[in-house]
Short mmCIF file of C-alpha atoms (C1' of nucleotides) in Angstrom, two decimals:
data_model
loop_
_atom_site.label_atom_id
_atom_site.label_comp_id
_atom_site.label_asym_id
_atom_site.label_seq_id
_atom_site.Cartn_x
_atom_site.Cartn_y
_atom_site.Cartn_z
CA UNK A 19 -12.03 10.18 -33.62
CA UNK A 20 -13.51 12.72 -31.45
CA UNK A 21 -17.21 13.62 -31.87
CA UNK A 22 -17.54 16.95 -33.27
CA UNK A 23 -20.82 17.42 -31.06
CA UNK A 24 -20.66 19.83 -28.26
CA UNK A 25 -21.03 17.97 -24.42
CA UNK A 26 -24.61 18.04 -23.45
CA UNK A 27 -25.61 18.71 -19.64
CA UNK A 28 -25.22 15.46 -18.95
CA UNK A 29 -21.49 15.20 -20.10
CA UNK A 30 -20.97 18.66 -18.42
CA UNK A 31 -22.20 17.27 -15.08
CA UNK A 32 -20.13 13.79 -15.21
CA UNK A 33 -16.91 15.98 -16.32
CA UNK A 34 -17.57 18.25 -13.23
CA UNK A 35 -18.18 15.23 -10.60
CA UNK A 36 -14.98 13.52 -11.81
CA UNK A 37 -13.14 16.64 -11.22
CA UNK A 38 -14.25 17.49 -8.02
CA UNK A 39 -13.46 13.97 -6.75
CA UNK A 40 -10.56 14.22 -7.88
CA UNK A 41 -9.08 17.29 -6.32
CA UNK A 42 -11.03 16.50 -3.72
CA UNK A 43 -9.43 13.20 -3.09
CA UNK A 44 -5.69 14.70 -3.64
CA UNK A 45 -6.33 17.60 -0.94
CA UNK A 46 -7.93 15.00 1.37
CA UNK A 47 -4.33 12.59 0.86
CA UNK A 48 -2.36 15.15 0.57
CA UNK A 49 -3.52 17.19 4.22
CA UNK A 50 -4.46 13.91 6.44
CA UNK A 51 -2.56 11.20 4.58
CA UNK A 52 -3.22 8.44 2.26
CA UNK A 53 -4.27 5.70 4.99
CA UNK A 54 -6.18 8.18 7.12
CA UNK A 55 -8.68 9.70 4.27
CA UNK A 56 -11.77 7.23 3.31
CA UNK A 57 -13.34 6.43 0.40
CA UNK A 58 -16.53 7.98 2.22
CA UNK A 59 -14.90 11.56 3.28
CA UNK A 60 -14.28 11.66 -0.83
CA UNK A 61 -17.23 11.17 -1.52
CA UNK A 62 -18.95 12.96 1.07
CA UNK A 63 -16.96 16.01 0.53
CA UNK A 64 -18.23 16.33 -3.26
CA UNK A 65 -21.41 15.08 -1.98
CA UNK A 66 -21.96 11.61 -3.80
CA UNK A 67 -23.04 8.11 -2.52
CA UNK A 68 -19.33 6.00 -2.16
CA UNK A 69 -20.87 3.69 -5.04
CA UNK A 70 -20.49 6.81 -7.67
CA UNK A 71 -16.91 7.46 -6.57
CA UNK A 72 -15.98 3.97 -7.45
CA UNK A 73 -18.27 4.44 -10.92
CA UNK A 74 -15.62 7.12 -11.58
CA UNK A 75 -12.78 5.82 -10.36
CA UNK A 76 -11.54 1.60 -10.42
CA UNK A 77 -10.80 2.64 -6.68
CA UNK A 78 -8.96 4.33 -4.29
CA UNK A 79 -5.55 4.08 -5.77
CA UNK A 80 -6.30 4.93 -9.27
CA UNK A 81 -8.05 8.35 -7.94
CA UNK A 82 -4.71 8.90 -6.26
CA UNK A 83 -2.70 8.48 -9.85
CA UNK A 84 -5.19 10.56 -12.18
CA UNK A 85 -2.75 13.41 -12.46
CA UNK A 86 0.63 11.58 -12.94
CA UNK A 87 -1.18 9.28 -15.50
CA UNK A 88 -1.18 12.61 -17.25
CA UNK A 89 2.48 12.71 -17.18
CA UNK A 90 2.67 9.52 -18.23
CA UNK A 91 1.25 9.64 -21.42
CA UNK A 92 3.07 12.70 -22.04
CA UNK A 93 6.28 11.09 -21.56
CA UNK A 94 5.43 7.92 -23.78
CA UNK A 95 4.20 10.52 -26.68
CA UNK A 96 7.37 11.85 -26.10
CA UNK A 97 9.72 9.46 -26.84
CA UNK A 98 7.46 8.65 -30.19
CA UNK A 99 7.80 12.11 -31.55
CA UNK A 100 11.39 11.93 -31.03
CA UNK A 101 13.56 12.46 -34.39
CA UNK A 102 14.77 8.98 -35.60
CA UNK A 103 18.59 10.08 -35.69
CA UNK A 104 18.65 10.79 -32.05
CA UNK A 105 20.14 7.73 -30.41
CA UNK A 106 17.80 5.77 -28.18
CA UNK A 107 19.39 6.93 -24.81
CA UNK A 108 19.73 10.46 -26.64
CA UNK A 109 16.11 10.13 -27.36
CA UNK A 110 14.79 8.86 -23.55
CA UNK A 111 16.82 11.94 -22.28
CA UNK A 112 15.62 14.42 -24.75
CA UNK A 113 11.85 12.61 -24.07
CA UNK A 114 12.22 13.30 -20.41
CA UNK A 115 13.17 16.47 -20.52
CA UNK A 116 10.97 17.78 -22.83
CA UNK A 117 7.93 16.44 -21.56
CA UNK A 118 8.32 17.88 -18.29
CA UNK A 119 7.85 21.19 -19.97
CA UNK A 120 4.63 19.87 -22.04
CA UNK A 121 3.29 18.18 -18.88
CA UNK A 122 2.79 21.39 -16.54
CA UNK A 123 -0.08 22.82 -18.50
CA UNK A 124 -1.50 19.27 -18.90
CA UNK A 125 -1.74 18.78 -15.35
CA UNK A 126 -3.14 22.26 -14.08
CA UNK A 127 -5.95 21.87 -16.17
CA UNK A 128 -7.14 18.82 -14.10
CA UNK A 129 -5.79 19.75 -10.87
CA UNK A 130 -3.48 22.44 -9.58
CA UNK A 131 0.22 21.52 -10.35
CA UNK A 132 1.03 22.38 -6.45
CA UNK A 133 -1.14 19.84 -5.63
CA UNK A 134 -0.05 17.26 -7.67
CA UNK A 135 3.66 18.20 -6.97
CA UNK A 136 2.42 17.56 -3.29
CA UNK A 137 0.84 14.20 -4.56
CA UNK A 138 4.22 13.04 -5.77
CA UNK A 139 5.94 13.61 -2.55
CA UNK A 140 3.08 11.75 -0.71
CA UNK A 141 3.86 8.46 -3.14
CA UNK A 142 7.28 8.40 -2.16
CA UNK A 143 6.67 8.48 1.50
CA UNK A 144 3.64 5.89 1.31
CA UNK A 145 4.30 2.08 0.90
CA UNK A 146 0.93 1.54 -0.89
CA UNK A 147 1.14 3.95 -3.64
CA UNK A 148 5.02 3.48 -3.56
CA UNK A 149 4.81 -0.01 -4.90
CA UNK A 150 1.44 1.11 -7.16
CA UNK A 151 3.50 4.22 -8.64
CA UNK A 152 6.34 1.67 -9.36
CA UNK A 153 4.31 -1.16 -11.40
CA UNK A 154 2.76 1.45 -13.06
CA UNK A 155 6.25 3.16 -14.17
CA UNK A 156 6.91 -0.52 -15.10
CA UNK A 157 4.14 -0.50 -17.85
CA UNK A 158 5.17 3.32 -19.11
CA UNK A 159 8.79 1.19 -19.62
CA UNK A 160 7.69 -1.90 -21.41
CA UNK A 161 5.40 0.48 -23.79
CA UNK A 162 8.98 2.49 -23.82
CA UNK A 163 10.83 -0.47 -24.89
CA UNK A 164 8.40 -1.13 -27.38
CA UNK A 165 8.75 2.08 -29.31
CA UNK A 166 12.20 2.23 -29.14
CA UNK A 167 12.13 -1.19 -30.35
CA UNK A 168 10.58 -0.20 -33.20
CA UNK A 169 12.57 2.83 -34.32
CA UNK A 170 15.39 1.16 -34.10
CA UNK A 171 13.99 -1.74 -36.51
CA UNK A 172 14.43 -4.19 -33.33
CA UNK A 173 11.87 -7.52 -32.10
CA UNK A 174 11.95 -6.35 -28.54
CA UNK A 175 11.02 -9.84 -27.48
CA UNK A 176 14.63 -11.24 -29.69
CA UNK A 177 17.04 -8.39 -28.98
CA UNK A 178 17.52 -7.49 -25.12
CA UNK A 179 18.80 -3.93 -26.13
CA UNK A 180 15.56 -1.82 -26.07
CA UNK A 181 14.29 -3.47 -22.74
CA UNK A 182 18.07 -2.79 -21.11
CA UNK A 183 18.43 0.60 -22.33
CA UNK A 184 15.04 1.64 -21.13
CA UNK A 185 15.56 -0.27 -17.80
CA UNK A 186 18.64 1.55 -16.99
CA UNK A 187 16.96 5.00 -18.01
CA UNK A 188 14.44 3.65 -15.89
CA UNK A 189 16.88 2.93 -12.86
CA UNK A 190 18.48 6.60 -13.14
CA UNK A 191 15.15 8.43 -13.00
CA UNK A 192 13.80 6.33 -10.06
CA UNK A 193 16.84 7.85 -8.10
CA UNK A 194 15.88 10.94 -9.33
CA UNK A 195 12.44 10.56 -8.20
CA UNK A 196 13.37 9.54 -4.96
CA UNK A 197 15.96 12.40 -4.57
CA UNK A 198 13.47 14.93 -5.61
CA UNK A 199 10.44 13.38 -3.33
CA UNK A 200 12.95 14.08 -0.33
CA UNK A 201 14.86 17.25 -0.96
CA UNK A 202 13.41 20.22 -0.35
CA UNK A 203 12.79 21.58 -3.39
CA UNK A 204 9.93 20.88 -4.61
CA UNK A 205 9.25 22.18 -8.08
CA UNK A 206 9.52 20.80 -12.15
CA UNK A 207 12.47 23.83 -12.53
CA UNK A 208 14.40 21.33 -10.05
CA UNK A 209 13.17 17.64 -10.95
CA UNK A 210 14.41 18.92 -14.90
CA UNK A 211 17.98 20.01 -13.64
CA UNK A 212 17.92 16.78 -11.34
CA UNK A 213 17.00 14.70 -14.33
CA UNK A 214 19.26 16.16 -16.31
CA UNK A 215 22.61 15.56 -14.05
CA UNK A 216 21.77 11.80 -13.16
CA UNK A 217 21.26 11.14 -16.56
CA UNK A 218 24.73 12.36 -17.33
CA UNK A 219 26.07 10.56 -14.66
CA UNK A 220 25.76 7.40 -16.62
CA UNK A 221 28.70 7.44 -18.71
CA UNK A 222 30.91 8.09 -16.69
CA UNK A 223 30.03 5.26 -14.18
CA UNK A 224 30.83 2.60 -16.21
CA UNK A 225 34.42 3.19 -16.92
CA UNK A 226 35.69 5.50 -14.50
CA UNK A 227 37.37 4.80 -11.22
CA UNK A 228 35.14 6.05 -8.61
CA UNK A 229 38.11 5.91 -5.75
CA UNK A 230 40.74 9.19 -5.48
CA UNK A 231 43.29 7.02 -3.28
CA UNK B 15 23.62 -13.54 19.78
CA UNK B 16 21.18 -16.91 19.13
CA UNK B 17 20.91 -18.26 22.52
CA UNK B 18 22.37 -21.55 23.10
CA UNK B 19 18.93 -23.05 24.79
CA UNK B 20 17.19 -25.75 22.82
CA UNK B 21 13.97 -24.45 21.80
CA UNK B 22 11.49 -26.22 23.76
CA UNK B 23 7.90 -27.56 22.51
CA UNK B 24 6.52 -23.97 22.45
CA UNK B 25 9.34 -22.91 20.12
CA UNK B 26 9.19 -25.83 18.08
CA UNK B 27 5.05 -25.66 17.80
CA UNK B 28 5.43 -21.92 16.41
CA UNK B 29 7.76 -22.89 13.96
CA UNK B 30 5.65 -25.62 12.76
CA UNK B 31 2.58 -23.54 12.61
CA UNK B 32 4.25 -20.68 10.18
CA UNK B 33 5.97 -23.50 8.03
CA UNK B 34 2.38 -24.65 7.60
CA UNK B 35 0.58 -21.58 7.09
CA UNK B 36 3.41 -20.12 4.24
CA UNK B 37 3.20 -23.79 2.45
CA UNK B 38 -0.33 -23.90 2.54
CA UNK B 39 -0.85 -20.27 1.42
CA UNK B 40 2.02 -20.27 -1.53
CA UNK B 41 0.67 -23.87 -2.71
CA UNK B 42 -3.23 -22.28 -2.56
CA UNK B 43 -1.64 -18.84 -4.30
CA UNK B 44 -0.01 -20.87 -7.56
CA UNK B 45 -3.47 -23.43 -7.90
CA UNK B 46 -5.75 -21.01 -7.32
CA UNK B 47 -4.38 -17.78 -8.11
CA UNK B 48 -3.36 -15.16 -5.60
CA UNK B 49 -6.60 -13.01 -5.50
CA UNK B 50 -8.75 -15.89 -5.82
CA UNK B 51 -7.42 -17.38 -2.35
CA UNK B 52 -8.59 -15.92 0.30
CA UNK B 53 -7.02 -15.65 4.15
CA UNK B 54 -9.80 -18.07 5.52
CA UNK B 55 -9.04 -20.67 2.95
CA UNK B 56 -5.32 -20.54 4.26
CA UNK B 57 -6.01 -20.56 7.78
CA UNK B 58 -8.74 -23.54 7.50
CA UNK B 59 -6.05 -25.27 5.32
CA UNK B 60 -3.47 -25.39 8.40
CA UNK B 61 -6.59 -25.63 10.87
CA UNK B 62 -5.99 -22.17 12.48
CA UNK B 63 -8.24 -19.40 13.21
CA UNK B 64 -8.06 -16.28 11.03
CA UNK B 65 -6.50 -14.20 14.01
CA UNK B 66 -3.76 -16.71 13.89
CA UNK B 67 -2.37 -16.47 10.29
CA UNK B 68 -2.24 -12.52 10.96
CA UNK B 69 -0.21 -13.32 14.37
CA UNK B 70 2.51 -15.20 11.92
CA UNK B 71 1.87 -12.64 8.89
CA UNK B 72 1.32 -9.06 8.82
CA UNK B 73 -0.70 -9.33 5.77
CA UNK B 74 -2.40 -11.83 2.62
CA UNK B 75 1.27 -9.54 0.45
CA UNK B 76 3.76 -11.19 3.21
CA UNK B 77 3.14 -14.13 3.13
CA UNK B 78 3.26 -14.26 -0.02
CA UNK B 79 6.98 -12.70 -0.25
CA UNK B 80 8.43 -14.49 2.64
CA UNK B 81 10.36 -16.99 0.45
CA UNK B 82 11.39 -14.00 -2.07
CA UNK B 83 12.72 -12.45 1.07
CA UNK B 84 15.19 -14.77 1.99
CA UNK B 85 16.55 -14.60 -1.55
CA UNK B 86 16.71 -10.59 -1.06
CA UNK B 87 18.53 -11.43 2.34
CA UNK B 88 21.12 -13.49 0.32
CA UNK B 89 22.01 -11.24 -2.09
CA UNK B 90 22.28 -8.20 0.00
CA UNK B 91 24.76 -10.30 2.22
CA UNK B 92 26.71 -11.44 -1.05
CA UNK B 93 27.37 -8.01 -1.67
CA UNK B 94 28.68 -7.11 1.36
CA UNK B 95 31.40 -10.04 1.43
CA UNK B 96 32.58 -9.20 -2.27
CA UNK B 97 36.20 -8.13 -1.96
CA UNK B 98 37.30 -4.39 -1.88
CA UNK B 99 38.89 -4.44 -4.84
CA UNK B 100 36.13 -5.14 -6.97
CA UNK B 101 34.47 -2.06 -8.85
CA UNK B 102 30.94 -1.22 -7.97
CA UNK B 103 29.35 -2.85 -11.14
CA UNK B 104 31.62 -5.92 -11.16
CA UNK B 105 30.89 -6.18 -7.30
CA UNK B 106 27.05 -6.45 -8.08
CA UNK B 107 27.31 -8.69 -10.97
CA UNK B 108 29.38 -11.33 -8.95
CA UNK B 109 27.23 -10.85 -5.88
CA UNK B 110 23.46 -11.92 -8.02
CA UNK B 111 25.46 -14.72 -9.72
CA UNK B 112 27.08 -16.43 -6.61
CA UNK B 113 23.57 -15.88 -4.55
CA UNK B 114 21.69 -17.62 -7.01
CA UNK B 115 23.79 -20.62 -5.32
CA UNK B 116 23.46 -20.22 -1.70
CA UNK B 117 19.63 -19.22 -2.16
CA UNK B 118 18.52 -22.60 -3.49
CA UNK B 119 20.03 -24.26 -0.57
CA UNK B 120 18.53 -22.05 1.94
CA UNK B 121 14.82 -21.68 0.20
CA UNK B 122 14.61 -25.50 0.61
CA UNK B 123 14.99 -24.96 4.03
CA UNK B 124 11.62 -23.25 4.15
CA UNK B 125 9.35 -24.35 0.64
CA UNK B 126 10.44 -26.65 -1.90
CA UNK B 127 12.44 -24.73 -4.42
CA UNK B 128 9.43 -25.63 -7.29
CA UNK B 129 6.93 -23.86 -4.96
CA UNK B 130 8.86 -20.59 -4.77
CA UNK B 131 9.62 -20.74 -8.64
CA UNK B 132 6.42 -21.09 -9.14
CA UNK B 133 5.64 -18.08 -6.84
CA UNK B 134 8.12 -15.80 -8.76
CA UNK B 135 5.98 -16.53 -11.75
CA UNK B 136 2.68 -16.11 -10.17
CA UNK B 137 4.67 -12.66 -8.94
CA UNK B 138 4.84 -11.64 -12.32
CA UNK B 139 1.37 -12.08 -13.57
CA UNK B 140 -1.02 -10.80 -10.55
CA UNK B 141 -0.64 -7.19 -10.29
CA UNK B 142 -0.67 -6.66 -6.71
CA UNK B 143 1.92 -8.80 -6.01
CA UNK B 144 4.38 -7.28 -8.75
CA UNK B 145 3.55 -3.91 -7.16
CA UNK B 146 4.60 -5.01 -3.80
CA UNK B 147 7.34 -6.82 -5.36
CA UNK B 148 8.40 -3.92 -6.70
CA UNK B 149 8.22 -1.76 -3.48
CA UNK B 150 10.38 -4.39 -2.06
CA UNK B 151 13.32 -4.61 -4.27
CA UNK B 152 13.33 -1.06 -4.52
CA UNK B 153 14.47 -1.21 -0.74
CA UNK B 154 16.76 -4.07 -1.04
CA UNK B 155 18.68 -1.54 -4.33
CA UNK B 156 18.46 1.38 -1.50
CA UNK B 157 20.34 -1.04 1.04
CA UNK B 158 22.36 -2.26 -1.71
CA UNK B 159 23.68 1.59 -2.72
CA UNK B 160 24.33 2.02 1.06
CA UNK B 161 27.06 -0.54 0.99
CA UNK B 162 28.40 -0.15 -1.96
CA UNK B 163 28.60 3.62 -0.73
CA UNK B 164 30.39 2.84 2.61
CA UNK B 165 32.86 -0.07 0.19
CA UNK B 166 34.23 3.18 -1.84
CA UNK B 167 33.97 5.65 0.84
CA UNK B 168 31.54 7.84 -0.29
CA UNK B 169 28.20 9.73 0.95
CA UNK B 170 25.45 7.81 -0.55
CA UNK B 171 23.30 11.67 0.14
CA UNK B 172 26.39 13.71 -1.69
CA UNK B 173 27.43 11.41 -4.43
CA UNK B 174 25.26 10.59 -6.95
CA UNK B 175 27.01 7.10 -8.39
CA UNK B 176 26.74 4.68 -5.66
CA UNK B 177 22.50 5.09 -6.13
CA UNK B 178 22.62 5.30 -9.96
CA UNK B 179 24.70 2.71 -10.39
CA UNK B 180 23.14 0.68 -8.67
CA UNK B 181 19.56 1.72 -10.73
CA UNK B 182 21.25 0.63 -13.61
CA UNK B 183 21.72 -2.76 -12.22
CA UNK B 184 18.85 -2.67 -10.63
CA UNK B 185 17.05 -1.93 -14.28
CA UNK B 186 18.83 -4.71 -15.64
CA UNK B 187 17.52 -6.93 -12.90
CA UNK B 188 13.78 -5.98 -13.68
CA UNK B 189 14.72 -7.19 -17.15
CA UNK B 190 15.90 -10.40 -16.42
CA UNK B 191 13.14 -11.25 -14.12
CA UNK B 192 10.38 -10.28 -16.52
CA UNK B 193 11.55 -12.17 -19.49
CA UNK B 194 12.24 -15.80 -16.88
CA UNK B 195 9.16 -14.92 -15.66
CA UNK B 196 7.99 -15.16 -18.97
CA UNK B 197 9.56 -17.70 -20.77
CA UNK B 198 9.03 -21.72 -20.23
CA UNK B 199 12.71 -21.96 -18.65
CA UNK B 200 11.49 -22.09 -15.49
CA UNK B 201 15.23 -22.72 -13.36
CA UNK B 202 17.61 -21.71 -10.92
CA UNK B 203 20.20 -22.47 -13.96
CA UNK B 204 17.90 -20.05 -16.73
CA UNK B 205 17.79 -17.06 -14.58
CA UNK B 206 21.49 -17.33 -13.74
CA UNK B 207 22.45 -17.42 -17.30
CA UNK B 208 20.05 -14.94 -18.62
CA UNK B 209 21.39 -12.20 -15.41
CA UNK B 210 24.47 -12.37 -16.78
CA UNK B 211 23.83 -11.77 -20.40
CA UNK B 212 21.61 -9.02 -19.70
CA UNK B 213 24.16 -7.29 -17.32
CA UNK B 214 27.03 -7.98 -20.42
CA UNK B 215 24.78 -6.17 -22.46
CA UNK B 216 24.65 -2.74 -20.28
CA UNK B 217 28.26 -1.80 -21.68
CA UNK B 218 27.78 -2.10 -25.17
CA UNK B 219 24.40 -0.22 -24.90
CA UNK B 220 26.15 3.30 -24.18
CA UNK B 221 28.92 3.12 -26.70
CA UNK B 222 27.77 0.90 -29.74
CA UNK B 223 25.44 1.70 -32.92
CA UNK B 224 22.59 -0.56 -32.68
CA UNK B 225 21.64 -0.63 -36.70
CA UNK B 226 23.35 -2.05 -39.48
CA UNK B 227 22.20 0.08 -42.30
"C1'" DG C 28 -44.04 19.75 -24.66
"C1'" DA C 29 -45.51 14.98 -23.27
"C1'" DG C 30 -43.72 10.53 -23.11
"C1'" DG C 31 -40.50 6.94 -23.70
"C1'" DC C 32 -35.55 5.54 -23.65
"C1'" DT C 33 -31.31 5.22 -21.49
"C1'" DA C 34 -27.63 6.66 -18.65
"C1'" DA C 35 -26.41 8.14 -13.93
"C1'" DT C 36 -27.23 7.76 -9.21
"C1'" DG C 37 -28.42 6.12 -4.45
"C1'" DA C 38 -29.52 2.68 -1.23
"C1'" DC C 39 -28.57 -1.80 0.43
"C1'" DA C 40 -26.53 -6.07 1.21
"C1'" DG C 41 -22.53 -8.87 0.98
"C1'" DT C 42 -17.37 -10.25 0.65
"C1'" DC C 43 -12.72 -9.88 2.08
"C1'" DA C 44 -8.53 -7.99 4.40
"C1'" DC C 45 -7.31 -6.57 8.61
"C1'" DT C 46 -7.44 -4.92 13.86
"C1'" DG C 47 -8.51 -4.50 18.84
"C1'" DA C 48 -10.23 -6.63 22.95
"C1'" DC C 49 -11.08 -10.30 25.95
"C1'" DA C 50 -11.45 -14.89 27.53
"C1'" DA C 51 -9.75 -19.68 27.29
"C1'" DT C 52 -5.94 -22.66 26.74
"C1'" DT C 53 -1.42 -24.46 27.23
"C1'" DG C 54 3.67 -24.71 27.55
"C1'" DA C 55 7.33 -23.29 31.05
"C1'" DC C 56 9.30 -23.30 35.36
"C1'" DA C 57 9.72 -22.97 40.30
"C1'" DT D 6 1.25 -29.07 41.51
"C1'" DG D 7 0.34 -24.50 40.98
"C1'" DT D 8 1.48 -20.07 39.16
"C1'" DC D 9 2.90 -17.14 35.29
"C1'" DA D 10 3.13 -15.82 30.65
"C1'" DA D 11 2.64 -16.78 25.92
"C1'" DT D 12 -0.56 -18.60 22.30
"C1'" DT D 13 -4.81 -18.99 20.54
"C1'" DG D 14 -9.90 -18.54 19.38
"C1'" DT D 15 -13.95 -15.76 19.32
"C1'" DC D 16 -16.25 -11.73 18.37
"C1'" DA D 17 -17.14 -7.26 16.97
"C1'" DG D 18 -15.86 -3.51 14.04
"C1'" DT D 19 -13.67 -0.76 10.07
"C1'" DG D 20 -12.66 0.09 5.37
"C1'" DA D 21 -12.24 -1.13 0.43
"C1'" DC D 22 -14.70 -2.83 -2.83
"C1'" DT D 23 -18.87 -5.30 -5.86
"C1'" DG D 24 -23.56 -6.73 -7.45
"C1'" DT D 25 -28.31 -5.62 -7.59
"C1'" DC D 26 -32.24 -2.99 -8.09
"C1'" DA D 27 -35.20 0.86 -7.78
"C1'" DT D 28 -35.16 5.86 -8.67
"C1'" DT D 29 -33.85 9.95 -10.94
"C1'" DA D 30 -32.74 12.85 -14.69
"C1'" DG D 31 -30.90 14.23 -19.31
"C1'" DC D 32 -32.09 13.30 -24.11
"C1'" DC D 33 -34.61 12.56 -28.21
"C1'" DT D 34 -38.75 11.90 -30.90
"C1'" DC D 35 -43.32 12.77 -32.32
#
DNA sequence: GAGGCTAATGACAGTCACTGACAATTGACA
DNA sequence: TGTCAATTGTCAGTGACTGTCATTAGCCTC
C-alpha cells in the first residue's frame, strides 16, 4: 500500500507542523487546562494562521485525542491477532493487556508518553473530552464486537453475545480508567496491574455473595 | 421541603416559558436535525430573546437531555427503594424494568412520550449528543455504584465490585439502547423486553461455549 | 534552471454557541 | 399606589469553526 518513494520537503514540512501542533496543543491542555487554551495560542505557539491548525486537525477535540487514537488502534489490532482458541473474554483480556505493552513505543514516537499519560488524566477530569473520549471508546467497541463476531462465526446484528461480552469488558475497563485517572499513580506498569485485577473481578461477581454477615 | 404557597403568576409564567422552549427545541431537534437547529430558531419559535433560552438552559446539549434526565432520575430512585435482600445484579435488573413504568407517566408530564422517543433516537445518530449522552449516564452508573455500595455495606473507593458490577450492567445497558435505537420498534414495551434479554444473556456469556462445532 | 502545475498557507469575512453588563419591564407585596 | 426584586431584552464580545480567494512554495518537466 505504502509508496515506496522517500517524503519530499514538502511531506517533511507537513509531518513536522502536525507534530508540533500537536505536542504543542497537549502541553498547552495539559499546563492551563482544556477550556482555558485557544485554538489561537496553538497555533500561535507553532507559529501558523488558526485556519492551518484546523487543516490539520477536524478541530479542537480531535487534536486533544491524536495520541490515544494511537492506542486505539493498537488495541483493536489486538484483539484480531488474537489466537482463535482463546475464548472471546480470554481474548479481550489477553488484547488489553498486551497492547498496553505494544502501545508505549507507539505513542512516544508522536508525543512523549508523560505527556500523554498527563492527557489521559486531563479527559477524566474534563466534561467535554469526558463524553468525546467515551463515544469514541464506543466505536473501538462496536468495531470490537465486530471481530469477535466474526471469529466466533457469529452475525453480530442476530446474536447479542459479541455486543454483551464486549460491553461488559467495556464496563470493567471504564472503572479502570476512571480508577487510574484518579489514583495517584500514574504510569502503564499500574493501569496493566489495574486492568488486570478488575478484569478478574468479573467472575466472581456474578455468583458470589458479596455480604460476610 | 416544597412550600405550601400556590405559585403565583410569576411562577406559573416561568414554567410556561421552559415547557415552551424544551417542546419547541426537541420538536425542531427530531424535524430538523440537532445540528441543523440552531438556538435562535428555538428562541424565535417560543418568541423569546436568545438571552432567555440560556436563562432556562445552560446550553443547545441540555436542553436537549432534559427529558432523558427525568428518566435517569427515575431509575436512580428505583434502585434505591429495591429491597435489601436483593443481590446487586438482581437489584439493578428489577430497578430498569419497573422504571420503564413510572417514567412514561412522568415524561408525559413534560413532552409527549413520542417526542422524547423520538429524541432517544435522534440521541443515537448525531454524535454530539451520544457523546454527552454518554458523559451523562456514566454519572448516573457512578451514583448508581454509590448506592448499591452503601445497600451491601461496602467502600465504593476500597471494593472493587459495587463499580464493576455495575459497568457490567451498565455495558449491557449501552447494548440495549443502541440496538432500540436502531431497530423500527420504536416503544416503551420494545426496550423493556429487549433490557431484559440482554441482561439474561450476561450469565451465560462467562460460563458457556459459544460454537457448536 | 526557467516556467508551469498543484498543494499548502494566510488573510478575511461570516456563522453559531455562549457570556457579561446594563437598562427596561413587570409581578409581588406592603 | 408605590416600592422592591425578579425577569427579560439588547448589545457587545469571545471562541470554535467554515468558505473563499489570493499568495506562496515545493515539485516536475522540458
Amino acid at each position: 500500500m505504502d509508496t515506496a518513494t522517500p517524503p519530499g520537503l514538502r511531506e517533511r514540512k507537513k509531518q513536522r507542523t502536525r507534530d508540533a501542533l500537536l505536542r504543542a496543543a497537549l502541553e498547552l491542555f495539559t499546563t492551563r487546562g482544556y477550556d482555558n487554551t485557544t485554538v489561537d495560542e496553538i497555533a500561535e505557539a507553532v507559529d501558523v494562521s488558526q485556519r492551518t491548525f484546523f487543516r490539520y486537525f477536524a478541530g479542537k477535540e480531535d487534536v486533544a485525542f491524536a495520541a490515544q487514537d494511537i492506542a486505539h488502534t493498537h488495541f483493536v489490532e489486538a484483539v484480531r491477532q488474537r489466537p482463535p482458541h482463546e475464548a472471546p473474554l480470554e481474548a479481550l483480556r489477553n488484547a488489553v493487556l498486551e497492547s498496553w505493552d505494544t502501545i508505549e513505543e507507539a505513542i512516544e514516537q508522536v508525543v512523549p508518553l508523560e505527556l500523554y499519560l498527563r492527557m489521559c488524566r486531563l479527559t477524566e477530569s474534563t466534561p467535554a473530552l469526558l463524553a468525546s473520549h467515551l463515544r469514541r471508546t464506543d466505536e473501538v467497541f462496536e468495531e470490537t464486537a465486530r471481530i469477535i463476531a466474526e471469529r466466533e462465526g457469529l452475525d453480530v446484528d442476530t446474536d447479542p453475545r459479541p455486543r454483551v461480552a464486549v460491553a461488559v469488558f467495556g464496563g470493567v475497563i471504564r472503572v479502570t480508567e476512571r480508577r487510574w485517572g484518579t489514583d495517584g499513580d500514574l504510569s502503564v506498569t499500574a493501569i496493566r496491574a489495574l486492568t488486570a485485577s478488575y478484569l478478574d473481578a468479573v467472575g466472581p461477581l456474578l455468583t458470589e455473595k458479596w455480604r460476610t454477615g
